[in-house]
mmCIF file of C-alpha atoms in Angstrom:
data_model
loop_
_atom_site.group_PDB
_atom_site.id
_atom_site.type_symbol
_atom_site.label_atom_id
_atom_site.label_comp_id
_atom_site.label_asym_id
_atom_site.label_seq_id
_atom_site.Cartn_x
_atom_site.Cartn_y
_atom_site.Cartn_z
ATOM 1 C CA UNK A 1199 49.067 75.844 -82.872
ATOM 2 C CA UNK A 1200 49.101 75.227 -86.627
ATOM 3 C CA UNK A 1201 45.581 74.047 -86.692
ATOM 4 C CA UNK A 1202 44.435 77.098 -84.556
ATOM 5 C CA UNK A 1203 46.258 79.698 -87.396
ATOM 6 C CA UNK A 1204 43.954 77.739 -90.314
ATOM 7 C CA UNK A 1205 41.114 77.510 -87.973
ATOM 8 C CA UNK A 1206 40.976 81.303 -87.768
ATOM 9 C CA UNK A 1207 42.213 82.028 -90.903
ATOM 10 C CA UNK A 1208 38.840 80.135 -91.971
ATOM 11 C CA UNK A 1209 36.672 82.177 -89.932
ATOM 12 C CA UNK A 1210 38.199 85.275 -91.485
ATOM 13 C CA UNK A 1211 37.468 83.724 -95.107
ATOM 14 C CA UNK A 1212 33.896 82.868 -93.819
ATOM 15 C CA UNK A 1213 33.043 86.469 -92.528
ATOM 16 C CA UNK A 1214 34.287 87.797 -95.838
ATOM 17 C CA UNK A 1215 32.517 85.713 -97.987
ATOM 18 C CA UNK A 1216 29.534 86.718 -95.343
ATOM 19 C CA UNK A 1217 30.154 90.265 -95.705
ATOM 20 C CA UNK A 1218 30.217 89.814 -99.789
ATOM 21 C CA UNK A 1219 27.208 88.224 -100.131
ATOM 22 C CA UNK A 1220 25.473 90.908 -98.248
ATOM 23 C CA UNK A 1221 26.984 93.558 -100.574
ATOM 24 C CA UNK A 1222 25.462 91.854 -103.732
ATOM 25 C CA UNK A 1223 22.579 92.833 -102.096
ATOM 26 C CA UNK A 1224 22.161 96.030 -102.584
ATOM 27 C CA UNK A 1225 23.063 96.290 -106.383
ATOM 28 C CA UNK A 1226 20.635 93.885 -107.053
ATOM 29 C CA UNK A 1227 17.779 95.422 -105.342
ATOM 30 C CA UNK A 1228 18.661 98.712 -107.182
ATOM 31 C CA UNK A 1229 18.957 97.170 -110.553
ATOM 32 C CA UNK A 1230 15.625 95.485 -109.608
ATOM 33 C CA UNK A 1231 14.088 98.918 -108.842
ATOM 34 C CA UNK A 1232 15.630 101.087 -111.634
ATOM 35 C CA UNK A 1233 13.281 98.305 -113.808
ATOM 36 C CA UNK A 1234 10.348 98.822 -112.254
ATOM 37 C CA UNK A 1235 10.612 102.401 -112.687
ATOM 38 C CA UNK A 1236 11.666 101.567 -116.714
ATOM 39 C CA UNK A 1237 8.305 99.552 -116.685
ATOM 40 C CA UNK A 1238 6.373 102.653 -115.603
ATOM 41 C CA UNK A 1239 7.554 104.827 -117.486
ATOM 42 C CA UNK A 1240 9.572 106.932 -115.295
ATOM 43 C CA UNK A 1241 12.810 105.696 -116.472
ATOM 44 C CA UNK A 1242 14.230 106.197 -119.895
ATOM 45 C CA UNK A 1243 17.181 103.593 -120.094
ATOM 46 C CA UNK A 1244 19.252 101.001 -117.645
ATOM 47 C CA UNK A 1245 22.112 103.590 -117.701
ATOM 48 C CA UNK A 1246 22.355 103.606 -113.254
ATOM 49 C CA UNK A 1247 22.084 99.178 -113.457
ATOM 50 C CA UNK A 1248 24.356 98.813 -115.982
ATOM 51 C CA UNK A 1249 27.110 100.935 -113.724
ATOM 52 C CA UNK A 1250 26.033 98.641 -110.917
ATOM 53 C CA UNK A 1251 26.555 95.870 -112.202
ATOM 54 C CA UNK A 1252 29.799 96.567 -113.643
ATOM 55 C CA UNK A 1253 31.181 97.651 -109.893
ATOM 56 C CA UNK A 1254 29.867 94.563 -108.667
ATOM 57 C CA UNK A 1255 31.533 92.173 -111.515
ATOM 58 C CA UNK A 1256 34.633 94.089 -110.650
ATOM 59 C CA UNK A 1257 33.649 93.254 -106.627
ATOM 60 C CA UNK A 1258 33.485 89.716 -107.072
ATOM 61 C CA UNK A 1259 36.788 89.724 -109.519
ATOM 62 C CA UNK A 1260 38.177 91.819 -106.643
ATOM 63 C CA UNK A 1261 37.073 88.798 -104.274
ATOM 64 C CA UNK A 1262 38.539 85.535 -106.612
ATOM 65 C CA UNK A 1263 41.339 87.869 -106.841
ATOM 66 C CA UNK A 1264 42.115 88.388 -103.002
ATOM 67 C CA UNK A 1265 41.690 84.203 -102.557
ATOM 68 C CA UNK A 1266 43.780 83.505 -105.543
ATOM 69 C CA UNK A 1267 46.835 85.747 -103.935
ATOM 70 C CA UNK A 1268 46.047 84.297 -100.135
ATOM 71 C CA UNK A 1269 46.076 80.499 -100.672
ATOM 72 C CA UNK A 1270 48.638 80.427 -104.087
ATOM 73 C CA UNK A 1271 51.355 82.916 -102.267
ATOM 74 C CA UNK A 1272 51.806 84.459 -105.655
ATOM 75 C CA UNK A 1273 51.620 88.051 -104.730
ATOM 76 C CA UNK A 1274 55.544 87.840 -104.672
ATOM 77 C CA UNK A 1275 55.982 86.770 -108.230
ATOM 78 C CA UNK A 1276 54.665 89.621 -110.308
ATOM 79 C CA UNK A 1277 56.326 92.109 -108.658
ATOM 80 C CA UNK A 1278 56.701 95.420 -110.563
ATOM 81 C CA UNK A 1279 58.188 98.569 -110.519
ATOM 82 C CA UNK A 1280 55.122 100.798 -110.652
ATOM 83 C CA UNK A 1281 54.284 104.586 -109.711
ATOM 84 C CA UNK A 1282 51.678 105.099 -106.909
ATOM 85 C CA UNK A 1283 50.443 107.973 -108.217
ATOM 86 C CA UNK A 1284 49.754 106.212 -111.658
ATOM 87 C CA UNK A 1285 48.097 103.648 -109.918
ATOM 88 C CA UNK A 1286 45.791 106.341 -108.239
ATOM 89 C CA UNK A 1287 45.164 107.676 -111.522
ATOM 90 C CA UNK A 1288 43.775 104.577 -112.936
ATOM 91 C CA UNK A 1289 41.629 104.050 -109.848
ATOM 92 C CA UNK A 1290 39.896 107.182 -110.063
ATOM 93 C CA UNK A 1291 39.585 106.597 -114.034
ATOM 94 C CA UNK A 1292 38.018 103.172 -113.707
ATOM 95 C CA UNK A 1293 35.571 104.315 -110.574
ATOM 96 C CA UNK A 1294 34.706 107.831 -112.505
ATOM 97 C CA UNK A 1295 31.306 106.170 -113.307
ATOM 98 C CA UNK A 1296 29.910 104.635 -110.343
ATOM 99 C CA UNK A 1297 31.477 107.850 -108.479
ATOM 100 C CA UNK A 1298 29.144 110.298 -111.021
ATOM 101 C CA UNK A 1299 25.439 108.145 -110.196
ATOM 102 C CA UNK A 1300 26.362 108.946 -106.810
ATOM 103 C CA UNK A 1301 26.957 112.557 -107.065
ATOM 104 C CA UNK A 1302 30.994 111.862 -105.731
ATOM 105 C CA UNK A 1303 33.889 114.291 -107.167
ATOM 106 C CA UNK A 1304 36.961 112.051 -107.525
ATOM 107 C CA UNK A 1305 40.192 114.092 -107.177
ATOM 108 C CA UNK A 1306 43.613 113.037 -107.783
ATOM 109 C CA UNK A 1307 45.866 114.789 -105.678
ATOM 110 C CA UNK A 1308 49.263 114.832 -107.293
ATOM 111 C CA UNK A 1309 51.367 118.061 -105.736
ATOM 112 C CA UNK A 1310 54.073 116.115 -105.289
ATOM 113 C CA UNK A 1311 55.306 112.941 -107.235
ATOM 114 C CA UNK A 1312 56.376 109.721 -104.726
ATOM 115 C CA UNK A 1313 59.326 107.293 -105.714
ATOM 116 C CA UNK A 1314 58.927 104.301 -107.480
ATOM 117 C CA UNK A 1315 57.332 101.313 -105.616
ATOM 118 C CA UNK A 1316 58.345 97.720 -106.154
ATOM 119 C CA UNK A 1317 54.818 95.389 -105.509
ATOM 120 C CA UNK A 1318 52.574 93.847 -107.223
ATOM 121 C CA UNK A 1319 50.994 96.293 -109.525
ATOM 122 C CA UNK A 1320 47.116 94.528 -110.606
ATOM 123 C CA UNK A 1321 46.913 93.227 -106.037
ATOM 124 C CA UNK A 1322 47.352 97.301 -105.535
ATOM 125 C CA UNK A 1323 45.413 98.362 -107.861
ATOM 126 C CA UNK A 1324 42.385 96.215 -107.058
ATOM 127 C CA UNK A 1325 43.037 97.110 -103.368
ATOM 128 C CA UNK A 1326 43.086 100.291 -104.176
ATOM 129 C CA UNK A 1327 39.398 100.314 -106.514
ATOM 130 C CA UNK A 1328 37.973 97.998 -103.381
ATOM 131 C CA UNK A 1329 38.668 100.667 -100.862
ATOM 132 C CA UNK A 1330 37.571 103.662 -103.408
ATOM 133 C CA UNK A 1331 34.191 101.869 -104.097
ATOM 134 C CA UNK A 1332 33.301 101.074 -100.584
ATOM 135 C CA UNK A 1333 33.885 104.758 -99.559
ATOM 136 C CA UNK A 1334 31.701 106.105 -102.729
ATOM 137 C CA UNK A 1335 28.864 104.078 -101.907
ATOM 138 C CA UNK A 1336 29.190 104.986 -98.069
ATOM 139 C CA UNK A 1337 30.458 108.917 -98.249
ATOM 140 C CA UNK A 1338 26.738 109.899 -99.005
ATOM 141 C CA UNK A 1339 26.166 108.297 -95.180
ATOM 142 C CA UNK A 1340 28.738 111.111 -93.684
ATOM 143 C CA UNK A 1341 27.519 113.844 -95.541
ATOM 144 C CA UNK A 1342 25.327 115.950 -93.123
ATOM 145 C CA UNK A 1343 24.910 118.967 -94.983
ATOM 146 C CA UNK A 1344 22.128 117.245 -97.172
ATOM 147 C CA UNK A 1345 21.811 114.211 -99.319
ATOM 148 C CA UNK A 1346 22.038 116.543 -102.707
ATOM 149 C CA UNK A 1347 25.323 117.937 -101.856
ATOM 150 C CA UNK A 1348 28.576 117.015 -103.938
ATOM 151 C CA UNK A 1349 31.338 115.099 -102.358
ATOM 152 C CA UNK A 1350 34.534 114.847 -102.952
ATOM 153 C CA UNK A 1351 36.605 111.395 -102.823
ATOM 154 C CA UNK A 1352 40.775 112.492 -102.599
ATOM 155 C CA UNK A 1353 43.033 110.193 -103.856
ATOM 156 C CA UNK A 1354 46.402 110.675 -102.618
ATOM 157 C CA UNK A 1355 49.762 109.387 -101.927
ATOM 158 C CA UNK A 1356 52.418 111.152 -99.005
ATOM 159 C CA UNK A 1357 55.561 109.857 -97.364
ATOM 160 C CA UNK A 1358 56.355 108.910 -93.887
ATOM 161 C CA UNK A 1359 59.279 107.519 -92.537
ATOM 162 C CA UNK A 1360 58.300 103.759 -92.833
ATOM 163 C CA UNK A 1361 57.225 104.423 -96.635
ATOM 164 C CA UNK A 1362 54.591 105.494 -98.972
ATOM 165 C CA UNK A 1363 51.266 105.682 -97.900
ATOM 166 C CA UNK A 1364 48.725 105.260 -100.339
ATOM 167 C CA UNK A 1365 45.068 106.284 -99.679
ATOM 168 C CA UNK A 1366 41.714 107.432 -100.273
ATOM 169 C CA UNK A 1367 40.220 110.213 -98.384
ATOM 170 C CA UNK A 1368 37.457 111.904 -97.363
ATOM 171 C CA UNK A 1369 36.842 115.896 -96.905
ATOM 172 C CA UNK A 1370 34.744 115.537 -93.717
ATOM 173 C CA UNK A 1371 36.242 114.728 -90.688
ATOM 174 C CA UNK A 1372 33.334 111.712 -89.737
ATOM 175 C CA UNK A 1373 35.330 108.262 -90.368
ATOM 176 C CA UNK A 1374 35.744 106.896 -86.972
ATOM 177 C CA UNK A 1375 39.697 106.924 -87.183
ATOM 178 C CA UNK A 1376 39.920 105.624 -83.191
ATOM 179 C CA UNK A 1377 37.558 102.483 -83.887
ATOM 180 C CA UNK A 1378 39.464 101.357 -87.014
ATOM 181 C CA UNK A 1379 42.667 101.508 -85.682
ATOM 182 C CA UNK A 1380 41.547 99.933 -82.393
ATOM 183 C CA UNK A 1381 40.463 96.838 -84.419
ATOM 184 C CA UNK A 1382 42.030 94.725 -87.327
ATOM 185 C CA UNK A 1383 39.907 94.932 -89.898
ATOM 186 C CA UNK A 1384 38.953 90.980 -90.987
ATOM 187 C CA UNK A 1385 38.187 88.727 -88.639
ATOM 188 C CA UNK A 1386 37.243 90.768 -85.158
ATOM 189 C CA UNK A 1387 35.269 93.356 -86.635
ATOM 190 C CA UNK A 1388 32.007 93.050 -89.099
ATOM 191 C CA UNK A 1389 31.455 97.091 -89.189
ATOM 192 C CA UNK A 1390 34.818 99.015 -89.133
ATOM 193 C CA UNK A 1391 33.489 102.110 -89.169
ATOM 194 C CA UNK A 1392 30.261 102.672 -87.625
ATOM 195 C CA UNK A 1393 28.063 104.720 -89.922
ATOM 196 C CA UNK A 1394 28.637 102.010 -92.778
ATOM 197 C CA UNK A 1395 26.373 100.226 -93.768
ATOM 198 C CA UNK A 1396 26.748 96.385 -92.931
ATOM 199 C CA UNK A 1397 26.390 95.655 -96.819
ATOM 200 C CA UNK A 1398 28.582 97.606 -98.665
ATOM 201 C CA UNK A 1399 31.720 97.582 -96.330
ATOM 202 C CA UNK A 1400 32.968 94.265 -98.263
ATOM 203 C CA UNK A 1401 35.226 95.760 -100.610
ATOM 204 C CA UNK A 1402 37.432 97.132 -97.456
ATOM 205 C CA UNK A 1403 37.561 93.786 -96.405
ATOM 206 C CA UNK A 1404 38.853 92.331 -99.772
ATOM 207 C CA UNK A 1405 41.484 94.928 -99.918
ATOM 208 C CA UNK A 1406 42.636 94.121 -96.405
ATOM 209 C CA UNK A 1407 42.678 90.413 -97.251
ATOM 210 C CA UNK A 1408 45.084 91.602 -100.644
ATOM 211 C CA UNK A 1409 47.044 93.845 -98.613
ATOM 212 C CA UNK A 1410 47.659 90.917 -96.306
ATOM 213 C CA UNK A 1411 49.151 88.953 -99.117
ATOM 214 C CA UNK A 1412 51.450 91.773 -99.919
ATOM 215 C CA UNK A 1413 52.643 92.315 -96.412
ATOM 216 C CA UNK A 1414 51.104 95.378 -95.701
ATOM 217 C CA UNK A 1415 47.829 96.263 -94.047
ATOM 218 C CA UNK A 1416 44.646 98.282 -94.492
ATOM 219 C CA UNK A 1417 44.840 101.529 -91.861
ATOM 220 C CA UNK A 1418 43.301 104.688 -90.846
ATOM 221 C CA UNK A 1419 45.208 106.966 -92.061
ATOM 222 C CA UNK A 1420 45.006 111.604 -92.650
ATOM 223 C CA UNK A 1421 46.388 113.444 -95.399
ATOM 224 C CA UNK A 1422 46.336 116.782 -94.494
ATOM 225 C CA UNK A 1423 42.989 117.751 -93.172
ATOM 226 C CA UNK A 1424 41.220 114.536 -94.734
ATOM 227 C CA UNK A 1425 40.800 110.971 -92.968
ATOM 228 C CA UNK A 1426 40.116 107.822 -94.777
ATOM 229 C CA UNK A 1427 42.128 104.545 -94.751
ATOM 230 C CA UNK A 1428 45.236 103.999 -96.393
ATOM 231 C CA UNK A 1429 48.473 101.429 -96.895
ATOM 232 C CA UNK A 1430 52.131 101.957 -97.011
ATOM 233 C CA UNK A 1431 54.495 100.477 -99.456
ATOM 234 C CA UNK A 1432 58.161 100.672 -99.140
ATOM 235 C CA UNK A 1433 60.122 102.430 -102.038
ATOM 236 C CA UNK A 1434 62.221 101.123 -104.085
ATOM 237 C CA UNK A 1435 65.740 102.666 -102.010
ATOM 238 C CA UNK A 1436 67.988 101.864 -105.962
ATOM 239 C CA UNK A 1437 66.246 104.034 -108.156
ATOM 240 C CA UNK A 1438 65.172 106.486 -106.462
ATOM 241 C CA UNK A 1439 68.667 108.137 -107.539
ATOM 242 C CA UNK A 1440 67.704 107.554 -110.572
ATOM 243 C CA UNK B 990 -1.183 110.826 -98.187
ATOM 244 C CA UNK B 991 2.164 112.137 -96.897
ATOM 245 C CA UNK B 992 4.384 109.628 -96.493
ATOM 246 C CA UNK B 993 8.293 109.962 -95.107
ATOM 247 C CA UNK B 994 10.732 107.624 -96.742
ATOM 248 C CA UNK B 995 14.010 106.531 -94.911
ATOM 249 C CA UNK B 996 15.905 104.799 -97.235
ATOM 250 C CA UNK B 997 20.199 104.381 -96.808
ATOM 251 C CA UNK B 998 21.242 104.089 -100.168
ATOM 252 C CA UNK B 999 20.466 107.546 -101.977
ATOM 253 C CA UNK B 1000 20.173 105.815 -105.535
ATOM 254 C CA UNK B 1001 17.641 104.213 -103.993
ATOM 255 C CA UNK B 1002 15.946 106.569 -102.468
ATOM 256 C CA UNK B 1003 15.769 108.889 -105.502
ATOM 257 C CA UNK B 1004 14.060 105.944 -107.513
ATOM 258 C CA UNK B 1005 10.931 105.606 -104.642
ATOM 259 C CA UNK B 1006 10.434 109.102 -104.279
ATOM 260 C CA UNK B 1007 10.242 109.472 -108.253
ATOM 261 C CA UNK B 1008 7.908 106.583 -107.707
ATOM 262 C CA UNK B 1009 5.533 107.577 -105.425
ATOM 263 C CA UNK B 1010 5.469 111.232 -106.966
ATOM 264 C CA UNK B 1011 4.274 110.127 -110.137
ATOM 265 C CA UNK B 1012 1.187 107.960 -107.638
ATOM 266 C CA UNK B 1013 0.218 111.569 -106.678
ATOM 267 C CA UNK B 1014 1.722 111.195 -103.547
ATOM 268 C CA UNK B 1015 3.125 113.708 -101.336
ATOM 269 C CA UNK B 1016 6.776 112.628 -100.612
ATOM 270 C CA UNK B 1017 9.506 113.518 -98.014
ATOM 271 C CA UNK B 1018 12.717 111.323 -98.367
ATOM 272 C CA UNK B 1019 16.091 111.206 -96.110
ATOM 273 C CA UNK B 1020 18.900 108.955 -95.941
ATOM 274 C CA UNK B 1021 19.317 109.503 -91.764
ATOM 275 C CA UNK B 1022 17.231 109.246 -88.673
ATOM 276 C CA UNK B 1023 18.087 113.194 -87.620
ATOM 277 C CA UNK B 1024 17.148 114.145 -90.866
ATOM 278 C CA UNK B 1025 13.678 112.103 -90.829
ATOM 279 C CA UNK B 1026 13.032 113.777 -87.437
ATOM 280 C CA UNK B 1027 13.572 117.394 -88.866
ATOM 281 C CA UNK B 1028 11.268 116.294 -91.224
ATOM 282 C CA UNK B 1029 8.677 114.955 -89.009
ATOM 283 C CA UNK B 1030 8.920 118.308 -86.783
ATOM 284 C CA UNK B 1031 7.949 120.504 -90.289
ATOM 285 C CA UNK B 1032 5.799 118.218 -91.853
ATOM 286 C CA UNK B 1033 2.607 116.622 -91.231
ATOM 287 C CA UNK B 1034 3.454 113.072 -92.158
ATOM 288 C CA UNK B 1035 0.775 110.363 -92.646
ATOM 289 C CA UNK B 1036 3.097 107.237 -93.400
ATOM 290 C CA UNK B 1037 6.707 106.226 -92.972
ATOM 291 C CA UNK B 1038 8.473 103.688 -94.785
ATOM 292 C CA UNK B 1039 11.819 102.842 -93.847
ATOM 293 C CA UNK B 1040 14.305 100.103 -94.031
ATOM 294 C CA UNK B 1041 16.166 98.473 -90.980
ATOM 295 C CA UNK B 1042 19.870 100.390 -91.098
ATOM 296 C CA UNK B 1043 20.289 103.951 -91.809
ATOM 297 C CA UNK B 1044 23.708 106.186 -91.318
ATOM 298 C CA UNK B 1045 24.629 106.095 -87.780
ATOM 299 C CA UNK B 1046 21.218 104.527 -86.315
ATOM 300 C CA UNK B 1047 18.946 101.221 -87.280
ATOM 301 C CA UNK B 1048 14.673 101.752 -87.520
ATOM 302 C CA UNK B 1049 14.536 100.966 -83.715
ATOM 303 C CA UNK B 1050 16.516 103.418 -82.191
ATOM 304 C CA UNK B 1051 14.530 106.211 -84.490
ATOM 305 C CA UNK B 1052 11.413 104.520 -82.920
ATOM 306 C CA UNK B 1053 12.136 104.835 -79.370
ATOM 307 C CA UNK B 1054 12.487 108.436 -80.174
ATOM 308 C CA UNK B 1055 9.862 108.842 -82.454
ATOM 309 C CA UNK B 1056 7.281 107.080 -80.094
ATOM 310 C CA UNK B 1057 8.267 109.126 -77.084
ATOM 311 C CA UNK B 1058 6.508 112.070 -78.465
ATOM 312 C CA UNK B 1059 2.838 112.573 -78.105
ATOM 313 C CA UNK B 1060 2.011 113.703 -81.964
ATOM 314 C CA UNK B 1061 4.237 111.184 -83.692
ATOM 315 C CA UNK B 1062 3.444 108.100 -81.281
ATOM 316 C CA UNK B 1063 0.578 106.682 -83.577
ATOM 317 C CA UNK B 1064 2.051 107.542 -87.070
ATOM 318 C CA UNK B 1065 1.837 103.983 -88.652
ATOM 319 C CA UNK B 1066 5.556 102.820 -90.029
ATOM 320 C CA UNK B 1067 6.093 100.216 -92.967
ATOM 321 C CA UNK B 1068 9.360 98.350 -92.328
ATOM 322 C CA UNK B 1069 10.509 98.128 -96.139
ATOM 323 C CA UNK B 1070 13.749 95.679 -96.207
ATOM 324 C CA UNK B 1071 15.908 93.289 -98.295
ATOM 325 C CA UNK B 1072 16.659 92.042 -95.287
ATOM 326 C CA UNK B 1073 14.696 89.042 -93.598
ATOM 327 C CA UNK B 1074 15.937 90.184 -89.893
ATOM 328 C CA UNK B 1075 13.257 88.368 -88.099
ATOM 329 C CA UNK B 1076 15.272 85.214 -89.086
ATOM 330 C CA UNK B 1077 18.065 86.201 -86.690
ATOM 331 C CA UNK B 1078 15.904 87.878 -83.758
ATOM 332 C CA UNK B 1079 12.869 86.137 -82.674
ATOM 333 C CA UNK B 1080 12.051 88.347 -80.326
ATOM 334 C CA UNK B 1081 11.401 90.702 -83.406
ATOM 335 C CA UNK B 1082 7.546 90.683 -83.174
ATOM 336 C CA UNK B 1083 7.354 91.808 -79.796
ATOM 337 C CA UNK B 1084 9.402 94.633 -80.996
ATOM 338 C CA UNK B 1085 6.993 95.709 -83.472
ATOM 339 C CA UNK B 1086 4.090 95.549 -81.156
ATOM 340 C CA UNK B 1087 5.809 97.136 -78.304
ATOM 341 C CA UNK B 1088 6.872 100.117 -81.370
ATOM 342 C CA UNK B 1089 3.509 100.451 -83.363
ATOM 343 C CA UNK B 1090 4.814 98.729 -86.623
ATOM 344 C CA UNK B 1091 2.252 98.272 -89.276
ATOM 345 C CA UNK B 1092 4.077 95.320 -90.984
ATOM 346 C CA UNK B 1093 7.339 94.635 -92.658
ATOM 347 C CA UNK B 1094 7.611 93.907 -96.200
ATOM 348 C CA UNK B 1095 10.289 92.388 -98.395
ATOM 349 C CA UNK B 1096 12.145 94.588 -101.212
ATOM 350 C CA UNK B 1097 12.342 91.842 -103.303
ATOM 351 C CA UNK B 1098 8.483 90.344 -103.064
ATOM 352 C CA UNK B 1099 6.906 93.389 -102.762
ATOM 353 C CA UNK B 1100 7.797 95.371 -105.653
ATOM 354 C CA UNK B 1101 6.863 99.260 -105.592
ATOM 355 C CA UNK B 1102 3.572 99.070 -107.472
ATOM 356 C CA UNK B 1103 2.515 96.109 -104.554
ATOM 357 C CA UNK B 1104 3.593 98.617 -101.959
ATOM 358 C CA UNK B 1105 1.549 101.339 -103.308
ATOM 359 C CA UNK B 1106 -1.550 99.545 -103.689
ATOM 360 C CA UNK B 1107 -0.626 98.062 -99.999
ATOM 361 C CA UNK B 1108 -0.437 101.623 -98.903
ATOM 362 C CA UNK B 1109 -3.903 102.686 -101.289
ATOM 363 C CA UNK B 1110 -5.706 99.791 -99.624
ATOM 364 C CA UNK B 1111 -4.777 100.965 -95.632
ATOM 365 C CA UNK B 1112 -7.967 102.453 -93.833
ATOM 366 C CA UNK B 1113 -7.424 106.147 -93.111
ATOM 367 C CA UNK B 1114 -7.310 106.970 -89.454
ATOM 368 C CA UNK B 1115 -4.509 104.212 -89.020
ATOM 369 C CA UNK B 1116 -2.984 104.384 -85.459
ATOM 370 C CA UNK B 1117 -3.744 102.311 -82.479
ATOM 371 C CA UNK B 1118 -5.173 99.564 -84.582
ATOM 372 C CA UNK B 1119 -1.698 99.312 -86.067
ATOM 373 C CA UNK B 1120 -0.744 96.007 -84.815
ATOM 374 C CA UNK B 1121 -3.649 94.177 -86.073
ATOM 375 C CA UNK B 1122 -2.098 94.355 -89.873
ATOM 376 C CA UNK B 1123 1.561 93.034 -88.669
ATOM 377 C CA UNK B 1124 2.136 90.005 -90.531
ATOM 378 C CA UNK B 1125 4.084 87.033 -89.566
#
């Protein structure tokens, strides 16, 4: 029984390291363009690589990250009391680059402030940049009124009753909500969503594998009129009175 | 030339259709197979490039579309990939005979000024003989 549990939790580490190595693809063939065009001419600077690259340094951190909470258990012993809505703050701050070179609006929707959370504040907020950089690179695959159109990215927080969802949304209505929630994400499923492509999905899959490690899990999830995927977090029940 | 590019990523797309503009080249790009077909129906297109995946549909489901019209059976297609797919289907190169695929070329050998002169050096009147430049 034992061996079966590390004998698929292998085969989930193996698609995801799978699934990464695909997504470095992609950056690399674009900084590897974006050169060419410098050599001709037709490019003044490295402005579009040098975002690139950064997102995919902070992909691979994202990645060391997510094995370093699975296999030390250590999610549990920097354990904060932090603000969701500052954490979606800082996501939308650090992503406000690679969201511009792809013509993405990031909003931060604050109308109403959520209790304090008690979790691990950096395991959230890399979750949280994983899932927000996955769906920046893929929105401009839902958008059907036209490749040149603006999107906008919502970050958002609301409460249920089993605790404070955290997510990142988007304004059309395309994410395949019933396919996601069918499926776990890691480990049954290479393509959650079916108009992703296969190579730039990976950063879902990291932030499933650090939600894991913080007891929660990655899941479709609607605020308002928007779908995207989102995680809940229990409050912190003491100071909330506060 | 007119050539229709149908590329996924849109940062990438942007960079080959600044490319191929400043070759003199007429150029049509699109990031989805519906879009390259309301393209298609408008424009006269001489060439299509296009990589393996796009939104909701891969090259091969466009192609049993495309081919199943009379006008846009012959139009040669460049499969331009970072992807070496052939290495996980071997039944690939019956596909591209049985679809009218020119060749498929490799992002990271074939850089863009290769692929133009690839495309500068193809006979006009490419259609039927289509097959005889697929390379293994």
């Amino acid at each position: 029984m034992k061996k079966k549990l590390i004998d698929n939790q292998i085969d989930s580490q193996l698609q995801l390291l799978s699934c990464l190595s695909s997504s470095l693809r992609l950056p690399l063939v674009q900084t590897l363009t974006e050169i060419q065009l410098i050599d001709q001419g037709l490019l003044k600077d490295t402005t579009v690589s040098k975002i690139l690259i950064k997102n995919t340094i902070r992909l691979i951190e994202a990645y060391e990250y997510s094995l370093k909470l699975r296999f030390n258990n250590s999610s549990f012993k920097n354990r904060d009391l932090v603000s969701i809505d500052d954490l979606l703050y800082q996501t939308s701050s650090s992503l406000k680059d690679l969201a511009s070179i792809y013509n993405v609006n990031l909003a931060f929707d604050f109308k109403k402030s959520q209790d304090p959370i008690i979790t691990n504040k950096q395991a959230t907020l890399t979750a949280l940049e994983s899932i927000t950089s996955s769906l920046i690179i893929n929105s401009q695959l839902t958008d059907t009124k036209g490749r040149s159109s603006k999107r906008t990215i919502h970050l958002a927080s609301h409460r249920t009753k089993y605790g404070i969802v955290a997510g990142v949304y988007l304004e059309n209505n395309q994410l395949a909500i019933s396919q996601i929630s069918k499926n776990r994400l890691a480990g049954k499923v290479y393509q959650p969503i079916k108009s992703f492509q296969a190579s730039s999905s990976s950063g879902l899959f990291i932030a499933q594998n650090i939600l894991e490690s913080l007891n929660s899990k990655l899941t479709a999830s609607k605020h308002q009129h928007m779908r995207g995927y989102g995680f809940t977090l229990e409050p912190s029940h003491q100071l909330s009175f506060v | 030339m007119t050539i229709l590019i149908i590329e996924a990523d849109e940062l990438l797309l942007n960079m080959y259709l600044s490319f191929f503009k400043a070759q003199n080249k007429t150029v049509y790009g699109c990031v989805d197979a519906d879009q390259a077909i309301n393209l298609l129906d408008k424009n006269k297109i001489d060439l299509i490039i296009a990589d393996y995946f796009f939104l909701q549909h891969n090259i091969f489901e466009l192609l049993y579309e495309l081919r199943s019209y009379v006008d846009w059976i012959n139009i040669p297609l460049i499969i331009y990939t970072s992807y070496d797919v052939s290495l996980h289907h071997p039944k690939l190169n019956k596909l591209f005979k049985d679809f009218n695929i020119l060749t498929k070329l490799n992002k990271i050998d074939w850089d863009l000024i290769k692929l133009n002169s690839y495309i500068d050096n193809l006979p006009m009147g490419l259609n039927s003989q289509a097959n005889e430049y697929i390379s293994n």
